[in-house]
Coordinates of N, CA and C in Angstrom, one line a residue:
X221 N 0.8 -1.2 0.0 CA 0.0 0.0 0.0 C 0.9 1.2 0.0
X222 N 0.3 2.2 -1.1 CA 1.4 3.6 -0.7 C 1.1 4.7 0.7
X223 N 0.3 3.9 1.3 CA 0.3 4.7 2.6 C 1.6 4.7 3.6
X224 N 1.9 3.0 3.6 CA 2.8 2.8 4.5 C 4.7 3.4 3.5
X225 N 5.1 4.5 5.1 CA 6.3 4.8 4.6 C 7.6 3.5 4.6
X226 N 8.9 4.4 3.7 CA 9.4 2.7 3.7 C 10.4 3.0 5.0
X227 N 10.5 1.8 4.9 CA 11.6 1.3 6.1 C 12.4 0.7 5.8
X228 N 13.4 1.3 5.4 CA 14.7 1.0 4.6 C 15.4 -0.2 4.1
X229 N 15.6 -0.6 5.1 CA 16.5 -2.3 4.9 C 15.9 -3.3 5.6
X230 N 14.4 -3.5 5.6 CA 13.6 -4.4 6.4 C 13.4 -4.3 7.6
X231 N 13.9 -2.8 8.2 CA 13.7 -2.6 9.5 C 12.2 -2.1 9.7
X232 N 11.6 -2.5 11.1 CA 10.5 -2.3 11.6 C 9.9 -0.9 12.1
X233 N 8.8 -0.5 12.3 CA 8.7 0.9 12.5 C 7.5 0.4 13.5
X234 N 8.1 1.1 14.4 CA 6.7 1.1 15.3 C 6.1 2.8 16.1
X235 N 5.1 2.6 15.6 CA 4.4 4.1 16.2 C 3.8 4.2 17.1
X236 N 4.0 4.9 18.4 CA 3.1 4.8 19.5 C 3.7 6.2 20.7
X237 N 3.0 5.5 21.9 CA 3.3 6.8 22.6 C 3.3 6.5 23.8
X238 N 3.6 7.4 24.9 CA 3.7 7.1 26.2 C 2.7 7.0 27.1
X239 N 2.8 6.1 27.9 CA 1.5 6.1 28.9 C 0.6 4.7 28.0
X240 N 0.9 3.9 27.5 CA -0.2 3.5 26.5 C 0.1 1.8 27.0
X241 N -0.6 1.3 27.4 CA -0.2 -0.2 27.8 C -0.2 -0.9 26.6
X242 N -1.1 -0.6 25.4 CA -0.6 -1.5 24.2 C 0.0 -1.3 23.6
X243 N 0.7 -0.2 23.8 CA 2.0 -0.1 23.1 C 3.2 -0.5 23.6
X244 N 3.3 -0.8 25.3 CA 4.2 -1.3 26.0 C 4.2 -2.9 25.7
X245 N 2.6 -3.4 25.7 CA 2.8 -4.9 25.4 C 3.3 -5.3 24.0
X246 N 3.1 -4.5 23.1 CA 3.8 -5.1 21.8 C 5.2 -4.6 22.0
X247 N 6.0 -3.6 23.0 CA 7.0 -3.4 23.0 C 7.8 -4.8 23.5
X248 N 6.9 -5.3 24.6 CA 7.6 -6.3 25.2 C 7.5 -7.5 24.4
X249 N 6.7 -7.6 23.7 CA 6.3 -9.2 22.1 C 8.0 -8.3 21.4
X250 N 8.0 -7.2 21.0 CA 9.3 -7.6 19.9 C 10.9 -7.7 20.7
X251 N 10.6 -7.1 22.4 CA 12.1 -7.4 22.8 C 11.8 -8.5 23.3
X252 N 11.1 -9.4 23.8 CA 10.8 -10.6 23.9 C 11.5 -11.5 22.7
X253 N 11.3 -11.5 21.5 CA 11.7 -12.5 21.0 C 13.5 -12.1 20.4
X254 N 14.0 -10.7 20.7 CA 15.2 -10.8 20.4 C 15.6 -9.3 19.6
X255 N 14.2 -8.8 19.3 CA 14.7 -7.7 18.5 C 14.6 -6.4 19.3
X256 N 15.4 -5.8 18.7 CA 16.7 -4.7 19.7 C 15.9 -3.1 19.1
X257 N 15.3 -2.1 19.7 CA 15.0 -0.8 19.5 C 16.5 -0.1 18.9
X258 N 16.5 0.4 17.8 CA 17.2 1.3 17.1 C 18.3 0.2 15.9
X259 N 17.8 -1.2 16.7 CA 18.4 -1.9 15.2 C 18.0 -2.6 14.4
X260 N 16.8 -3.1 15.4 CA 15.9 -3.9 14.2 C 14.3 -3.4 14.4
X261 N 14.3 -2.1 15.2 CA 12.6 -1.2 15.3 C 13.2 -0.1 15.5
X262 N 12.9 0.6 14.9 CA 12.8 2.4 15.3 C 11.1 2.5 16.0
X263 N 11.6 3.4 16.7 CA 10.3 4.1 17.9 C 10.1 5.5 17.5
X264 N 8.3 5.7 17.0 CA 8.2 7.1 16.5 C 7.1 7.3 17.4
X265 N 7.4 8.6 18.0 CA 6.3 8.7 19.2 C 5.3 9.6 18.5
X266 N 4.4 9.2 18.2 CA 3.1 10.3 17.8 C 2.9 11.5 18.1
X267 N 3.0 11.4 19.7 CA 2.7 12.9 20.7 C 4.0 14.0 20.4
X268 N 5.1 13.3 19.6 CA 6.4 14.3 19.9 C 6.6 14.2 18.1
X269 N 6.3 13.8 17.6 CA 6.8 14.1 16.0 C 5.4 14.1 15.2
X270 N 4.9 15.1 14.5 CA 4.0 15.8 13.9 C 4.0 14.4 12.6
X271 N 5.2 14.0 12.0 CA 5.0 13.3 10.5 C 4.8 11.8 11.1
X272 N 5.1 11.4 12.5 CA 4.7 10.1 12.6 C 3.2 10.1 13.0
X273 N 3.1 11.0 13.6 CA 1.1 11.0 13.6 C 0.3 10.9 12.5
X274 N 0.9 12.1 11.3 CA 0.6 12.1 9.9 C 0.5 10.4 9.4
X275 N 1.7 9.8 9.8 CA 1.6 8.7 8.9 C 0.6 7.5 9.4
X276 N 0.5 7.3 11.0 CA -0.4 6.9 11.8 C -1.6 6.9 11.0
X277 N -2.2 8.0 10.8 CA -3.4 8.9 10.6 C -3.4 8.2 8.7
X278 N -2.3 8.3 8.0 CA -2.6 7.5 6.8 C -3.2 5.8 6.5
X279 N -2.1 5.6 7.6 CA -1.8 4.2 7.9 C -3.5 3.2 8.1
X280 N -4.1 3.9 9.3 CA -5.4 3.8 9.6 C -6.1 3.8 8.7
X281 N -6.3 5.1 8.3 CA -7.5 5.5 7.4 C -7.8 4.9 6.0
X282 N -6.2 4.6 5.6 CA -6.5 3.2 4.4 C -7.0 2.2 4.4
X283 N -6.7 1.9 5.9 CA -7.5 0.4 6.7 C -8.8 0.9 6.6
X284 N -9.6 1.7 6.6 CA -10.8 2.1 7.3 C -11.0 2.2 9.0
X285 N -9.6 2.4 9.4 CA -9.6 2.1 10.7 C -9.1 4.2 11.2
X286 N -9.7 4.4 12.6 CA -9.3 5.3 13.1 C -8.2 5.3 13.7
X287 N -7.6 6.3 13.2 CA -6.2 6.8 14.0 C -6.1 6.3 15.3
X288 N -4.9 5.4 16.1 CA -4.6 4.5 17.0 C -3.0 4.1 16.9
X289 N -2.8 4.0 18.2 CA -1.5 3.0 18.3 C -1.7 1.8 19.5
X290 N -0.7 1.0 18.8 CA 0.8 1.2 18.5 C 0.0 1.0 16.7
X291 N 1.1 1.0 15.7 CA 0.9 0.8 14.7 C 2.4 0.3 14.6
X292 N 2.5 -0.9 14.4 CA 3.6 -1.4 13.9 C 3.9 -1.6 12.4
X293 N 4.4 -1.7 11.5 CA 4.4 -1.7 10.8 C 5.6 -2.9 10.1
X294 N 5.9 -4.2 9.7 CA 7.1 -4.5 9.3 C 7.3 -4.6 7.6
X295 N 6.4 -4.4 7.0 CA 6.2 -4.3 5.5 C 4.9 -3.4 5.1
X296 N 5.3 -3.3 4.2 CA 3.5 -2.5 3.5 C 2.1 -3.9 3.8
X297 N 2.6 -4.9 3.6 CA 1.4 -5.8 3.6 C 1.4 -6.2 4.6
X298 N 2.3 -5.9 5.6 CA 1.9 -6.4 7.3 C 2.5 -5.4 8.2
X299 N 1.1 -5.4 9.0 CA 0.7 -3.8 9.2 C 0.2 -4.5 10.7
X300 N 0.2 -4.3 11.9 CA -0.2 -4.3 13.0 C -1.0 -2.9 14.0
X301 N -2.4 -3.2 13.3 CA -2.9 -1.7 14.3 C -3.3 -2.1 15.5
X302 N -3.0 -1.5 16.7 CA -3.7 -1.6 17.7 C -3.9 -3.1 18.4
X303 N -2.6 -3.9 17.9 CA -2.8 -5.2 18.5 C -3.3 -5.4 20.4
X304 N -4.4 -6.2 20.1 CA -5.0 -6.2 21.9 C -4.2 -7.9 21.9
X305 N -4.5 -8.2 22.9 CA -4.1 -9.2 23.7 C -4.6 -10.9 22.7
X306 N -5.5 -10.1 22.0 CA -5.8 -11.6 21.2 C -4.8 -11.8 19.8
X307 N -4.3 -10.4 19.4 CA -3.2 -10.1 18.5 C -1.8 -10.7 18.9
X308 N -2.2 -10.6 19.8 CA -0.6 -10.4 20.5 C 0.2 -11.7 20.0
X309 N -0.3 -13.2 19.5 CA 0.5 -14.4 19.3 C 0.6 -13.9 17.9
X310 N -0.1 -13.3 16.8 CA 0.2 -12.7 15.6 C 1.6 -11.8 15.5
X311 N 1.5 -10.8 16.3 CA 2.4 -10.6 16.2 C 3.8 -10.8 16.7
X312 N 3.6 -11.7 18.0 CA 5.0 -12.9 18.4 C 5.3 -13.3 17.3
X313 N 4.7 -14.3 16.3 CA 4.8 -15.0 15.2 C 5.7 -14.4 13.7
X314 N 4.9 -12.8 14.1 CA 5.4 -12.7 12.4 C 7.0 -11.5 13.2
X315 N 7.1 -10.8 14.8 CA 8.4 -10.4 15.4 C 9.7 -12.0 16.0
X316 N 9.0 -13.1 15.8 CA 10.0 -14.1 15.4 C 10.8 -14.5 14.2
X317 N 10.0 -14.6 13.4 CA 10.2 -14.6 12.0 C 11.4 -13.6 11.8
X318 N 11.1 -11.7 11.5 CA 11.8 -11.3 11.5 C 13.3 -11.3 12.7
X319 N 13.1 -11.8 13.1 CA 14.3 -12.3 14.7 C 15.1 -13.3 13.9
X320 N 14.5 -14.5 13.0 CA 15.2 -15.2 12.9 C 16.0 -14.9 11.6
X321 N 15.5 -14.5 10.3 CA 15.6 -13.6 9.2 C 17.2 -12.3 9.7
X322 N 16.6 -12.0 10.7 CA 18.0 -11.1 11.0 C 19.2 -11.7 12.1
X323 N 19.0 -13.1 12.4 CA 19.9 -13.7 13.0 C 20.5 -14.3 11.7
X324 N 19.8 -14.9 10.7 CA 20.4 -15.5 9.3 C 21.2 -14.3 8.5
X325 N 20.7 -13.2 8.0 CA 21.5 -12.4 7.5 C 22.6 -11.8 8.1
X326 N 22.8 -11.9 9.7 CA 24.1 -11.4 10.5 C 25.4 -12.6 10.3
X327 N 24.7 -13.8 10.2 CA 25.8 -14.7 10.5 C 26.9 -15.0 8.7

């Protein structure tokens, strides 16, 4: 989808904000399985950067979905909005995958 911005070398984007428990619990599903903030996810806080809200606000609205976080994002075709607690093994599954994918391309 041309909503979602790119993310350079298969790195993750995740958009969210402080105080937000579902943003904390998907934080803890990607360092949970191995993946490391600034190497294999960048953190774009909504409340503090005007273009990651913007893109939030794209991201959504293509869904038909209202502006929300977290919004993870690891490809254009997989998109995680607002994962709740029933999401949550979805996205364990596809922040393994990329865990294991960047354990293969390091070695």
């Amino acid at each position: 989808m041309n909503d979602v911005p790119s993310i350079g070398s298969g790195g993750i984007i995740f958009y969210g904000r402080d105080k937000c428990i579902d943003c904390d619990n998907a934080k803890e599903v990607l360092d949970g399985v191995g993946l490391k903030l600034g190497k294999d996810y960048i953190y774009r806080d909504v409340r503090q950067e005007p273009e990651a809200k913007k893109a939030v606000t794209s991201i959504c609205e293509a869904r038909n979905k209202s502006p929300c976080v977290p919004v993870i994002v690891f490809s254009p075709d997989l998109v995680f909005i607002e994962p709740r607690e029933e999401n949550l093994v979805d996205l364990q599954m596809a922040a393994m995958a990329k865990a294991s994918l960047t354990r293969e391309m390091s070695r």
